[in-house]
Amino acid sequence: MPAASHASSEQAPGQPFDVRPFAEKVGAEIVGLDLSRPLNDADFARVHQAHLDYHVVVFRDQHITPQQQIDFSRRFGVLQIHVLKQFLLAHHPEILIVSNIVENGQPVGLGDAGKYWHSDLSYKELPSLGSMLYAQELPSEGGDTLFADMHLAWDTLPEHLRKAVEGLSAVHSYTSRYSHGHNADNWRPTLSAEQLAQVAVVSHPIVRTHPENGRKALFVSEGFTTHIVGLPEDESQAILTELYAHSVRPEGVYRHKWQENDMVFWDNRSLIHLAGGTPDHLRRRLHRTTIQGDAPF
Ligand code: SIN
């Protein structure tokens, strides 16, 4: 649920803006809204509703500071601090730097964020409600972000898979991709004991109910889900493989091609997402805030 509005923003003048759904089943762009100015309650309610209706909204042409991104994100809830402290923006730990840039031999941000389909922080007891990703430096080619509708995935799931997963839980682990030899490019630093304690494995229902729109959604992903609780390993993997393939069928996917100064805000309870990849010789940098959600049920 969004946090109560700030007293100062209640009285802010309204801003005329359009919500324009994309041709795909998922996503809309919001044009004409200036996030550097306070949003009054009516405008905030429209943005909130668009986020619920379209699951991912794209604010075009934003010119905001890190603090403004944090303040706007906080209107939707408590912000989560990423476990990889080395990639947090200086003086603004609420912002995770997502980047493939290496300076003085050191990565400036998390270079492989989103390399596998996932829902942000699904490995926490309280996974993310939503994430905001703000473009700082974009490559001339590549660098797209893809979003898949997990409500649609559930609604269209074949009967045999519905029966196989209803009422079951799956385990989510932040380190699952560390331990399967997928860290060859060394973007992911070794975690300290303290960091490992912050990302202890959790289990969540495979089918969750969105707390605000009441719809069911599949809640597993190749990025963080390791296995289905209570099933033999081979059966668990066979079902998960089918669920992953079904989740990302083209009819439920929106591919975001970034424009300068885009800020993209998605609902992790409704979608999974994937970073489409950037050629190594091109620079890409974005700033992410992540808003804590509820315990999935
Ligand atoms: C993420 O998974 O949060 C990053 C997605 C991207 O870099 O496109």
PDB file of C-alpha atoms and ligand atoms in Angstrom:
ATOM      1  CA  MET A   1       0.000   0.000   0.000  1.00  0.00           C
ATOM      2  CA  PRO A   2       1.325   3.469  -0.748  1.00  0.00           C
ATOM      3  CA  ALA A   3       2.520   5.525   2.187  1.00  0.00           C
ATOM      4  CA  ALA A   4       0.497   8.541   3.322  1.00  0.00           C
ATOM      5  CA  SER A   5       1.311  11.584   1.233  1.00  0.00           C
ATOM      6  CA  HIS A   6       3.638  14.260   2.526  1.00  0.00           C
ATOM      7  CA  ALA A   7       1.756  17.275   3.914  1.00  0.00           C
ATOM      8  CA  SER A   8       3.536  19.600   1.462  1.00  0.00           C
ATOM      9  CA  SER A   9       2.497  17.541  -1.569  1.00  0.00           C
ATOM     10  CA  GLU A  10      -1.209  17.515  -0.626  1.00  0.00           C
ATOM     11  CA  GLN A  11      -1.499  21.152  -1.654  1.00  0.00           C
ATOM     12  CA  ALA A  12       0.760  21.026  -4.720  1.00  0.00           C
ATOM     13  CA  PRO A  13      -0.858  22.255  -7.925  1.00  0.00           C
ATOM     14  CA  GLY A  14      -2.065  19.468 -10.223  1.00  0.00           C
ATOM     15  CA  GLN A  15      -0.052  18.582 -13.318  1.00  0.00           C
ATOM     16  CA  PRO A  16      -1.751  17.771 -16.611  1.00  0.00           C
ATOM     17  CA  PHE A  17      -0.411  14.409 -17.812  1.00  0.00           C
ATOM     18  CA  ASP A  18      -1.463  11.501 -20.020  1.00  0.00           C
ATOM     19  CA  VAL A  19      -1.372   7.786 -19.303  1.00  0.00           C
ATOM     20  CA  ARG A  20      -0.935   6.030 -22.667  1.00  0.00           C
ATOM     21  CA  PRO A  21      -1.165   2.231 -22.654  1.00  0.00           C
ATOM     22  CA  PHE A  22       1.269   0.436 -24.931  1.00  0.00           C
ATOM     23  CA  ALA A  23       0.001  -1.809 -27.719  1.00  0.00           C
ATOM     24  CA  GLU A  24       1.231  -4.823 -25.742  1.00  0.00           C
ATOM     25  CA  LYS A  25      -0.998  -6.177 -22.944  1.00  0.00           C
ATOM     26  CA  VAL A  26       1.484  -4.830 -20.382  1.00  0.00           C
ATOM     27  CA  GLY A  27       2.761  -1.312 -19.752  1.00  0.00           C
ATOM     28  CA  ALA A  28       1.905   2.333 -20.287  1.00  0.00           C
ATOM     29  CA  GLU A  29       3.835   5.537 -20.658  1.00  0.00           C
ATOM     30  CA  ILE A  30       3.164   8.591 -18.565  1.00  0.00           C
ATOM     31  CA  VAL A  31       3.774  11.776 -20.469  1.00  0.00           C
ATOM     32  CA  GLY A  32       3.774  15.322 -19.144  1.00  0.00           C
ATOM     33  CA  LEU A  33       4.401  14.587 -15.482  1.00  0.00           C
ATOM     34  CA  ASP A  34       7.441  16.223 -13.867  1.00  0.00           C
ATOM     35  CA  LEU A  35       8.687  14.103 -10.975  1.00  0.00           C
ATOM     36  CA  SER A  36      11.002  16.880  -9.799  1.00  0.00           C
ATOM     37  CA  ARG A  37       7.876  18.696  -8.598  1.00  0.00           C
ATOM     38  CA  PRO A  38       5.744  17.464  -5.690  1.00  0.00           C
ATOM     39  CA  LEU A  39       2.739  15.389  -6.737  1.00  0.00           C
ATOM     40  CA  ASN A  40      -0.562  16.241  -5.125  1.00  0.00           C
ATOM     41  CA  ASP A  41      -2.757  13.436  -3.857  1.00  0.00           C
ATOM     42  CA  ALA A  42      -4.991  13.292  -6.933  1.00  0.00           C
ATOM     43  CA  ASP A  43      -2.039  13.012  -9.334  1.00  0.00           C
ATOM     44  CA  PHE A  44      -0.359  10.481  -7.083  1.00  0.00           C
ATOM     45  CA  ALA A  45      -3.560   8.393  -7.037  1.00  0.00           C
ATOM     46  CA  ARG A  46      -3.643   8.376 -10.857  1.00  0.00           C
ATOM     47  CA  VAL A  47      -0.037   7.222 -11.030  1.00  0.00           C
ATOM     48  CA  HIS A  48      -0.718   4.544  -8.427  1.00  0.00           C
ATOM     49  CA  GLN A  49      -3.760   3.311 -10.355  1.00  0.00           C
ATOM     50  CA  ALA A  50      -1.826   3.241 -13.646  1.00  0.00           C
ATOM     51  CA  HIS A  51       0.865   1.173 -11.934  1.00  0.00           C
ATOM     52  CA  LEU A  52      -1.764  -1.314 -10.756  1.00  0.00           C
ATOM     53  CA  ASP A  53      -3.553  -1.421 -14.116  1.00  0.00           C
ATOM     54  CA  TYR A  54      -0.537  -1.707 -16.446  1.00  0.00           C
ATOM     55  CA  HIS A  55       2.074  -3.207 -14.039  1.00  0.00           C
ATOM     56  CA  VAL A  56       4.896  -1.160 -15.577  1.00  0.00           C
ATOM     57  CA  VAL A  57       4.789   2.577 -16.213  1.00  0.00           C
ATOM     58  CA  VAL A  58       7.382   4.625 -18.056  1.00  0.00           C
ATOM     59  CA  PHE A  59       7.818   8.258 -16.997  1.00  0.00           C
ATOM     60  CA  ARG A  60       9.323  10.050 -19.969  1.00  0.00           C
ATOM     61  CA  ASP A  61      11.813  12.901 -19.895  1.00  0.00           C
ATOM     62  CA  GLN A  62      12.592  13.089 -16.180  1.00  0.00           C
ATOM     63  CA  HIS A  63      15.315  15.286 -14.718  1.00  0.00           C
ATOM     64  CA  ILE A  64      15.485  14.359 -11.063  1.00  0.00           C
ATOM     65  CA  THR A  65      18.172  14.101  -8.410  1.00  0.00           C
ATOM     66  CA  PRO A  66      18.912  10.902  -6.477  1.00  0.00           C
ATOM     67  CA  GLN A  67      17.090  12.376  -3.481  1.00  0.00           C
ATOM     68  CA  GLN A  68      14.027  13.126  -5.612  1.00  0.00           C
ATOM     69  CA  GLN A  69      13.999   9.537  -6.892  1.00  0.00           C
ATOM     70  CA  ILE A  70      14.209   8.318  -3.283  1.00  0.00           C
ATOM     71  CA  ASP A  71      11.472  10.682  -2.084  1.00  0.00           C
ATOM     72  CA  PHE A  72       9.106   9.678  -4.891  1.00  0.00           C
ATOM     73  CA  SER A  73       9.809   5.967  -4.334  1.00  0.00           C
ATOM     74  CA  ARG A  74       9.126   6.367  -0.592  1.00  0.00           C
ATOM     75  CA  ARG A  75       5.581   7.469  -1.312  1.00  0.00           C
ATOM     76  CA  PHE A  76       4.906   3.821  -2.208  1.00  0.00           C
ATOM     77  CA  GLY A  77       6.486   2.321   0.890  1.00  0.00           C
ATOM     78  CA  VAL A  78       9.677   1.540   2.792  1.00  0.00           C
ATOM     79  CA  LEU A  79      12.817   1.313   0.647  1.00  0.00           C
ATOM     80  CA  GLN A  80      15.050  -1.755   0.657  1.00  0.00           C
ATOM     81  CA  ILE A  81      18.833  -1.546   0.769  1.00  0.00           C
ATOM     82  CA  HIS A  82      20.590  -4.029  -1.516  1.00  0.00           C
ATOM     83  CA  VAL A  83      22.927  -6.542   0.068  1.00  0.00           C
ATOM     84  CA  LEU A  84      25.786  -5.607  -2.324  1.00  0.00           C
ATOM     85  CA  LYS A  85      26.847  -2.469  -0.433  1.00  0.00           C
ATOM     86  CA  GLN A  86      29.725  -1.809  -2.833  1.00  0.00           C
ATOM     87  CA  PHE A  87      27.220  -0.919  -5.575  1.00  0.00           C
ATOM     88  CA  LEU A  88      25.131   1.543  -3.585  1.00  0.00           C
ATOM     89  CA  LEU A  89      25.303   5.189  -4.617  1.00  0.00           C
ATOM     90  CA  ALA A  90      27.552   7.225  -2.315  1.00  0.00           C
ATOM     91  CA  HIS A  91      25.485   9.093   0.314  1.00  0.00           C
ATOM     92  CA  HIS A  92      22.304   7.474  -1.052  1.00  0.00           C
ATOM     93  CA  PRO A  93      22.306   3.813   0.000  1.00  0.00           C
ATOM     94  CA  GLU A  94      18.677   3.482  -1.128  1.00  0.00           C
ATOM     95  CA  ILE A  95      19.975   3.582  -4.728  1.00  0.00           C
ATOM     96  CA  LEU A  96      21.585   0.520  -6.325  1.00  0.00           C
ATOM     97  CA  ILE A  97      23.789   1.313  -9.329  1.00  0.00           C
ATOM     98  CA  VAL A  98      23.020  -1.053 -12.211  1.00  0.00           C
ATOM     99  CA  SER A  99      25.871  -0.732 -14.693  1.00  0.00           C
ATOM    100  CA  ASN A 100      28.348  -2.578 -16.882  1.00  0.00           C
ATOM    101  CA  ILE A 101      30.931   0.222 -16.551  1.00  0.00           C
ATOM    102  CA  VAL A 102      34.346  -0.630 -15.141  1.00  0.00           C
ATOM    103  CA  GLU A 103      36.514   2.228 -13.856  1.00  0.00           C
ATOM    104  CA  ASN A 104      40.087   1.763 -12.639  1.00  0.00           C
ATOM    105  CA  GLY A 105      39.572  -1.981 -12.907  1.00  0.00           C
ATOM    106  CA  GLN A 106      36.517  -1.917 -10.621  1.00  0.00           C
ATOM    107  CA  PRO A 107      32.847  -2.321 -11.646  1.00  0.00           C
ATOM    108  CA  VAL A 108      30.918   0.792 -10.643  1.00  0.00           C
ATOM    109  CA  GLY A 109      27.640  -1.108 -10.343  1.00  0.00           C
ATOM    110  CA  LEU A 110      25.968  -4.468 -10.542  1.00  0.00           C
ATOM    111  CA  GLY A 111      26.812  -5.549 -14.059  1.00  0.00           C
ATOM    112  CA  ASP A 112      24.686  -8.652 -14.356  1.00  0.00           C
ATOM    113  CA  ALA A 113      21.557  -7.389 -12.590  1.00  0.00           C
ATOM    114  CA  GLY A 114      18.613  -8.992 -14.300  1.00  0.00           C
ATOM    115  CA  LYS A 115      20.582 -11.434 -16.458  1.00  0.00           C
ATOM    116  CA  TYR A 116      17.937 -14.080 -15.655  1.00  0.00           C
ATOM    117  CA  TRP A 117      14.176 -13.563 -15.421  1.00  0.00           C
ATOM    118  CA  HIS A 118      13.305 -12.626 -11.844  1.00  0.00           C
ATOM    119  CA  SER A 119      11.153 -10.609  -9.476  1.00  0.00           C
ATOM    120  CA  ASP A 120      13.294  -8.246  -7.403  1.00  0.00           C
ATOM    121  CA  LEU A 121      14.276  -9.497  -3.964  1.00  0.00           C
ATOM    122  CA  SER A 122      11.947 -12.519  -4.147  1.00  0.00           C
ATOM    123  CA  TYR A 123      14.606 -14.174  -1.948  1.00  0.00           C
ATOM    124  CA  LYS A 124      13.523 -12.000   1.014  1.00  0.00           C
ATOM    125  CA  GLU A 125      10.682 -12.683   3.460  1.00  0.00           C
ATOM    126  CA  LEU A 126       9.229  -9.392   2.237  1.00  0.00           C
ATOM    127  CA  PRO A 127       9.975  -9.226  -1.504  1.00  0.00           C
ATOM    128  CA  SER A 128       9.768  -5.952  -3.385  1.00  0.00           C
ATOM    129  CA  LEU A 129       6.455  -4.295  -4.179  1.00  0.00           C
ATOM    130  CA  GLY A 130       8.041  -2.453  -7.059  1.00  0.00           C
ATOM    131  CA  SER A 131      11.267  -1.041  -8.433  1.00  0.00           C
ATOM    132  CA  MET A 132      12.114   2.241 -10.114  1.00  0.00           C
ATOM    133  CA  LEU A 133      14.956   2.279 -12.615  1.00  0.00           C
ATOM    134  CA  TYR A 134      16.175   5.658 -13.816  1.00  0.00           C
ATOM    135  CA  ALA A 135      18.368   5.946 -16.928  1.00  0.00           C
ATOM    136  CA  GLN A 136      21.703   7.727 -16.429  1.00  0.00           C
ATOM    137  CA  GLU A 137      23.767   6.571 -19.404  1.00  0.00           C
ATOM    138  CA  LEU A 138      22.377   4.420 -22.218  1.00  0.00           C
ATOM    139  CA  PRO A 139      24.114   2.357 -24.901  1.00  0.00           C
ATOM    140  CA  SER A 140      23.510   3.167 -28.563  1.00  0.00           C
ATOM    141  CA  GLU A 141      22.348  -0.418 -29.073  1.00  0.00           C
ATOM    142  CA  GLY A 142      20.986  -3.132 -26.804  1.00  0.00           C
ATOM    143  CA  GLY A 143      20.315  -2.582 -23.120  1.00  0.00           C
ATOM    144  CA  ASP A 144      16.556  -3.274 -23.316  1.00  0.00           C
ATOM    145  CA  THR A 145      14.590  -4.510 -20.301  1.00  0.00           C
ATOM    146  CA  LEU A 146      11.845  -7.117 -20.795  1.00  0.00           C
ATOM    147  CA  PHE A 147       8.786  -7.572 -18.567  1.00  0.00           C
ATOM    148  CA  ALA A 148       6.497 -10.636 -18.431  1.00  0.00           C
ATOM    149  CA  ASP A 149       2.958 -10.600 -17.028  1.00  0.00           C
ATOM    150  CA  MET A 150       2.637 -13.222 -14.284  1.00  0.00           C
ATOM    151  CA  HIS A 151      -1.127 -12.686 -13.898  1.00  0.00           C
ATOM    152  CA  LEU A 152      -1.549 -13.664 -17.532  1.00  0.00           C
ATOM    153  CA  ALA A 153       0.820 -16.571 -16.961  1.00  0.00           C
ATOM    154  CA  TRP A 154      -1.428 -17.873 -14.193  1.00  0.00           C
ATOM    155  CA  ASP A 155      -4.677 -17.142 -16.046  1.00  0.00           C
ATOM    156  CA  THR A 156      -3.502 -19.091 -19.093  1.00  0.00           C
ATOM    157  CA  LEU A 157      -1.644 -21.888 -17.311  1.00  0.00           C
ATOM    158  CA  PRO A 158      -2.636 -25.346 -18.612  1.00  0.00           C
ATOM    159  CA  GLU A 159      -4.833 -27.301 -16.212  1.00  0.00           C
ATOM    160  CA  HIS A 160      -2.251 -30.006 -15.474  1.00  0.00           C
ATOM    161  CA  LEU A 161       0.249 -27.374 -14.317  1.00  0.00           C
ATOM    162  CA  ARG A 162      -2.354 -25.544 -12.239  1.00  0.00           C
ATOM    163  CA  LYS A 163      -3.168 -28.770 -10.441  1.00  0.00           C
ATOM    164  CA  ALA A 164       0.525 -29.555 -10.018  1.00  0.00           C
ATOM    165  CA  VAL A 165       1.408 -26.277  -8.263  1.00  0.00           C
ATOM    166  CA  GLU A 166      -1.690 -24.988  -6.494  1.00  0.00           C
ATOM    167  CA  GLY A 167      -1.098 -24.843  -2.737  1.00  0.00           C
ATOM    168  CA  LEU A 168       2.649 -25.548  -3.076  1.00  0.00           C
ATOM    169  CA  SER A 169       5.585 -23.328  -2.178  1.00  0.00           C
ATOM    170  CA  ALA A 170       8.963 -22.846  -3.809  1.00  0.00           C
ATOM    171  CA  VAL A 171      12.333 -21.890  -2.353  1.00  0.00           C
ATOM    172  CA  HIS A 172      13.995 -18.633  -3.456  1.00  0.00           C
ATOM    173  CA  SER A 173      17.704 -18.047  -3.011  1.00  0.00           C
ATOM    174  CA  TYR A 174      19.800 -15.001  -3.831  1.00  0.00           C
ATOM    175  CA  THR A 175      22.887 -17.143  -4.236  1.00  0.00           C
ATOM    176  CA  SER A 176      21.412 -19.848  -6.461  1.00  0.00           C
ATOM    177  CA  ARG A 177      23.133 -18.419  -9.528  1.00  0.00           C
ATOM    178  CA  TYR A 178      26.404 -17.982  -7.635  1.00  0.00           C
ATOM    179  CA  SER A 179      26.602 -21.645  -6.890  1.00  0.00           C
ATOM    180  CA  HIS A 180      25.795 -22.973 -10.365  1.00  0.00           C
ATOM    181  CA  GLY A 181      28.888 -21.644 -12.091  1.00  0.00           C
ATOM    182  CA  HIS A 182      27.083 -18.609 -13.517  1.00  0.00           C
ATOM    183  CA  ASN A 183      29.410 -16.080 -11.931  1.00  0.00           C
ATOM    184  CA  ALA A 184      32.194 -16.605 -14.428  1.00  0.00           C
ATOM    185  CA  ASP A 185      32.361 -12.922 -15.357  1.00  0.00           C
ATOM    186  CA  ASN A 186      32.888 -12.043 -11.693  1.00  0.00           C
ATOM    187  CA  TRP A 187      30.295  -9.298 -11.446  1.00  0.00           C
ATOM    188  CA  ARG A 188      29.164 -10.703  -8.137  1.00  0.00           C
ATOM    189  CA  PRO A 189      31.569 -10.204  -5.267  1.00  0.00           C
ATOM    190  CA  THR A 190      31.912 -12.931  -2.656  1.00  0.00           C
ATOM    191  CA  LEU A 191      29.464 -12.336   0.183  1.00  0.00           C
ATOM    192  CA  SER A 192      30.613 -11.927   3.776  1.00  0.00           C
ATOM    193  CA  ALA A 193      29.016 -14.009   6.552  1.00  0.00           C
ATOM    194  CA  GLU A 194      26.975 -10.945   7.504  1.00  0.00           C
ATOM    195  CA  GLN A 195      25.732 -10.518   3.916  1.00  0.00           C
ATOM    196  CA  LEU A 196      24.914 -14.225   3.621  1.00  0.00           C
ATOM    197  CA  ALA A 197      22.804 -13.936   6.773  1.00  0.00           C
ATOM    198  CA  GLN A 198      20.774 -11.183   5.080  1.00  0.00           C
ATOM    199  CA  VAL A 199      19.914 -13.452   2.161  1.00  0.00           C
ATOM    200  CA  ALA A 200      19.054 -16.725   3.890  1.00  0.00           C
ATOM    201  CA  VAL A 201      16.756 -18.794   1.666  1.00  0.00           C
ATOM    202  CA  VAL A 202      12.974 -18.361   1.974  1.00  0.00           C
ATOM    203  CA  SER A 203       9.950 -20.133   0.577  1.00  0.00           C
ATOM    204  CA  HIS A 204       6.919 -18.449  -0.964  1.00  0.00           C
ATOM    205  CA  PRO A 205       3.668 -19.689  -2.489  1.00  0.00           C
ATOM    206  CA  ILE A 206       4.046 -20.540  -6.176  1.00  0.00           C
ATOM    207  CA  VAL A 207       0.746 -18.812  -6.844  1.00  0.00           C
ATOM    208  CA  ARG A 208       0.374 -15.536  -4.973  1.00  0.00           C
ATOM    209  CA  THR A 209      -2.496 -13.096  -4.660  1.00  0.00           C
ATOM    210  CA  HIS A 210      -1.745  -9.478  -5.412  1.00  0.00           C
ATOM    211  CA  PRO A 211      -2.628  -7.562  -2.226  1.00  0.00           C
ATOM    212  CA  GLU A 212      -4.018  -4.545  -4.100  1.00  0.00           C
ATOM    213  CA  ASN A 213      -5.712  -5.859  -7.244  1.00  0.00           C
ATOM    214  CA  GLY A 214      -6.718  -9.249  -5.790  1.00  0.00           C
ATOM    215  CA  ARG A 215      -5.522 -11.158  -8.869  1.00  0.00           C
ATOM    216  CA  LYS A 216      -3.502 -14.347  -8.739  1.00  0.00           C
ATOM    217  CA  ALA A 217      -0.010 -14.449 -10.256  1.00  0.00           C
ATOM    218  CA  LEU A 218       2.682 -17.053 -10.700  1.00  0.00           C
ATOM    219  CA  PHE A 219       5.583 -16.271  -8.392  1.00  0.00           C
ATOM    220  CA  VAL A 220       8.608 -18.283  -9.526  1.00  0.00           C
ATOM    221  CA  SER A 221      11.559 -17.313 -11.697  1.00  0.00           C
ATOM    222  CA  GLU A 222      14.688 -18.848 -13.164  1.00  0.00           C
ATOM    223  CA  GLY A 223      16.772 -16.169 -11.410  1.00  0.00           C
ATOM    224  CA  PHE A 224      15.997 -16.983  -7.810  1.00  0.00           C
ATOM    225  CA  THR A 225      13.747 -20.065  -7.516  1.00  0.00           C
ATOM    226  CA  THR A 226      15.672 -23.229  -6.729  1.00  0.00           C
ATOM    227  CA  HIS A 227      13.036 -25.929  -6.141  1.00  0.00           C
ATOM    228  CA  ILE A 228       9.485 -26.760  -5.160  1.00  0.00           C
ATOM    229  CA  VAL A 229       9.080 -27.694  -1.518  1.00  0.00           C
ATOM    230  CA  GLY A 230       8.160 -31.346  -0.923  1.00  0.00           C
ATOM    231  CA  LEU A 231       8.717 -32.672  -4.471  1.00  0.00           C
ATOM    232  CA  PRO A 232      11.537 -34.918  -5.708  1.00  0.00           C
ATOM    233  CA  GLU A 233      14.266 -32.877  -7.428  1.00  0.00           C
ATOM    234  CA  ASP A 234      13.583 -34.171 -10.952  1.00  0.00           C
ATOM    235  CA  GLU A 235       9.828 -33.570 -10.694  1.00  0.00           C
ATOM    236  CA  SER A 236      10.395 -30.116  -9.218  1.00  0.00           C
ATOM    237  CA  GLN A 237      12.795 -29.130 -12.033  1.00  0.00           C
ATOM    238  CA  ALA A 238      10.477 -30.492 -14.728  1.00  0.00           C
ATOM    239  CA  ILE A 239       7.541 -28.415 -13.440  1.00  0.00           C
ATOM    240  CA  LEU A 240       9.642 -25.273 -12.950  1.00  0.00           C
ATOM    241  CA  THR A 241      11.022 -25.576 -16.483  1.00  0.00           C
ATOM    242  CA  GLU A 242       7.467 -25.671 -17.845  1.00  0.00           C
ATOM    243  CA  LEU A 243       6.403 -22.732 -15.663  1.00  0.00           C
ATOM    244  CA  TYR A 244       9.368 -20.613 -16.786  1.00  0.00           C
ATOM    245  CA  ALA A 245       8.708 -21.292 -20.464  1.00  0.00           C
ATOM    246  CA  HIS A 246       5.019 -20.518 -20.077  1.00  0.00           C
ATOM    247  CA  SER A 247       5.661 -17.285 -18.111  1.00  0.00           C
ATOM    248  CA  VAL A 248       7.640 -15.603 -20.864  1.00  0.00           C
ATOM    249  CA  ARG A 249       5.566 -16.422 -23.937  1.00  0.00           C
ATOM    250  CA  PRO A 250       5.694 -13.427 -26.286  1.00  0.00           C
ATOM    251  CA  GLU A 251       2.021 -12.442 -25.841  1.00  0.00           C
ATOM    252  CA  GLY A 252       2.666 -11.522 -22.193  1.00  0.00           C
ATOM    253  CA  VAL A 253       5.953  -9.684 -22.693  1.00  0.00           C
ATOM    254  CA  TYR A 254       6.692  -5.973 -23.045  1.00  0.00           C
ATOM    255  CA  ARG A 255      10.187  -5.083 -24.256  1.00  0.00           C
ATOM    256  CA  HIS A 256      11.293  -1.674 -23.025  1.00  0.00           C
ATOM    257  CA  LYS A 257      13.636   0.170 -25.347  1.00  0.00           C
ATOM    258  CA  TRP A 258      15.137   2.865 -23.185  1.00  0.00           C
ATOM    259  CA  GLN A 259      14.997   6.533 -24.112  1.00  0.00           C
ATOM    260  CA  GLU A 260      17.143   9.236 -22.525  1.00  0.00           C
ATOM    261  CA  ASN A 261      15.752  10.317 -19.111  1.00  0.00           C
ATOM    262  CA  ASP A 262      13.233   7.486 -18.821  1.00  0.00           C
ATOM    263  CA  MET A 263      12.247   6.388 -15.361  1.00  0.00           C
ATOM    264  CA  VAL A 264      10.552   2.979 -15.357  1.00  0.00           C
ATOM    265  CA  PHE A 265       8.465   1.781 -12.403  1.00  0.00           C
ATOM    266  CA  TRP A 266       7.298  -1.838 -12.344  1.00  0.00           C
ATOM    267  CA  ASP A 267       5.269  -4.055 -10.036  1.00  0.00           C
ATOM    268  CA  ASN A 268       7.269  -7.056  -8.849  1.00  0.00           C
ATOM    269  CA  ARG A 269       4.077  -8.721  -7.606  1.00  0.00           C
ATOM    270  CA  SER A 270       2.674  -8.810 -11.154  1.00  0.00           C
ATOM    271  CA  LEU A 271       5.757  -9.150 -13.368  1.00  0.00           C
ATOM    272  CA  ILE A 272       9.111 -10.781 -13.743  1.00  0.00           C
ATOM    273  CA  HIS A 273      11.797  -8.954 -15.717  1.00  0.00           C
ATOM    274  CA  LEU A 274      15.028  -9.527 -17.595  1.00  0.00           C
ATOM    275  CA  ALA A 275      17.926  -7.330 -18.673  1.00  0.00           C
ATOM    276  CA  GLY A 276      18.237  -8.049 -22.392  1.00  0.00           C
ATOM    277  CA  GLY A 277      22.010  -7.484 -22.451  1.00  0.00           C
ATOM    278  CA  THR A 278      24.398  -4.741 -23.568  1.00  0.00           C
ATOM    279  CA  PRO A 279      27.384  -5.157 -25.890  1.00  0.00           C
ATOM    280  CA  ASP A 280      30.522  -5.139 -23.714  1.00  0.00           C
ATOM    281  CA  HIS A 281      32.062  -2.124 -25.422  1.00  0.00           C
ATOM    282  CA  LEU A 282      29.049   0.127 -24.742  1.00  0.00           C
ATOM    283  CA  ARG A 283      28.351   1.868 -21.441  1.00  0.00           C
ATOM    284  CA  ARG A 284      25.070   1.528 -19.547  1.00  0.00           C
ATOM    285  CA  ARG A 285      24.205   2.947 -16.133  1.00  0.00           C
ATOM    286  CA  LEU A 286      20.877   3.176 -14.316  1.00  0.00           C
ATOM    287  CA  HIS A 287      19.832   3.937 -10.735  1.00  0.00           C
ATOM    288  CA  ARG A 288      17.403   1.585  -9.003  1.00  0.00           C
ATOM    289  CA  THR A 289      15.262   2.080  -5.929  1.00  0.00           C
ATOM    290  CA  THR A 290      13.344  -0.891  -4.551  1.00  0.00           C
ATOM    291  CA  ILE A 291      10.183  -0.657  -2.465  1.00  0.00           C
ATOM    292  CA  GLN A 292       9.373  -3.320   0.113  1.00  0.00           C
ATOM    293  CA  GLY A 293       6.144  -5.247  -0.340  1.00  0.00           C
ATOM    294  CA  ASP A 294       4.068  -7.671   1.715  1.00  0.00           C
ATOM    295  CA  ALA A 295       4.714 -11.313   2.596  1.00  0.00           C
ATOM    296  CA  PRO A 296       3.313 -13.228  -0.411  1.00  0.00           C
ATOM    297  CA  PHE A 297       0.100 -15.160   0.291  1.00  0.00           C
TER     298      PHE A 297
HETATM  299  C1  SIN B   1      17.169  -5.247 -12.729  1.00  0.00           C
HETATM  300  O1  SIN B   1      16.967  -6.449 -12.815  1.00  0.00           O
HETATM  301  O2  SIN B   1      16.761  -4.610 -11.773  1.00  0.00           O
HETATM  302  C2  SIN B   1      17.914  -4.521 -13.827  1.00  0.00           C
HETATM  303  C3  SIN B   1      17.237  -4.619 -15.134  1.00  0.00           C
HETATM  304  C4  SIN B   1      18.051  -3.964 -16.224  1.00  0.00           C
HETATM  305  O3  SIN B   1      19.216  -3.644 -16.019  1.00  0.00           O
HETATM  306  O4  SIN B   1      17.516  -3.785 -17.314  1.00  0.00           O
END
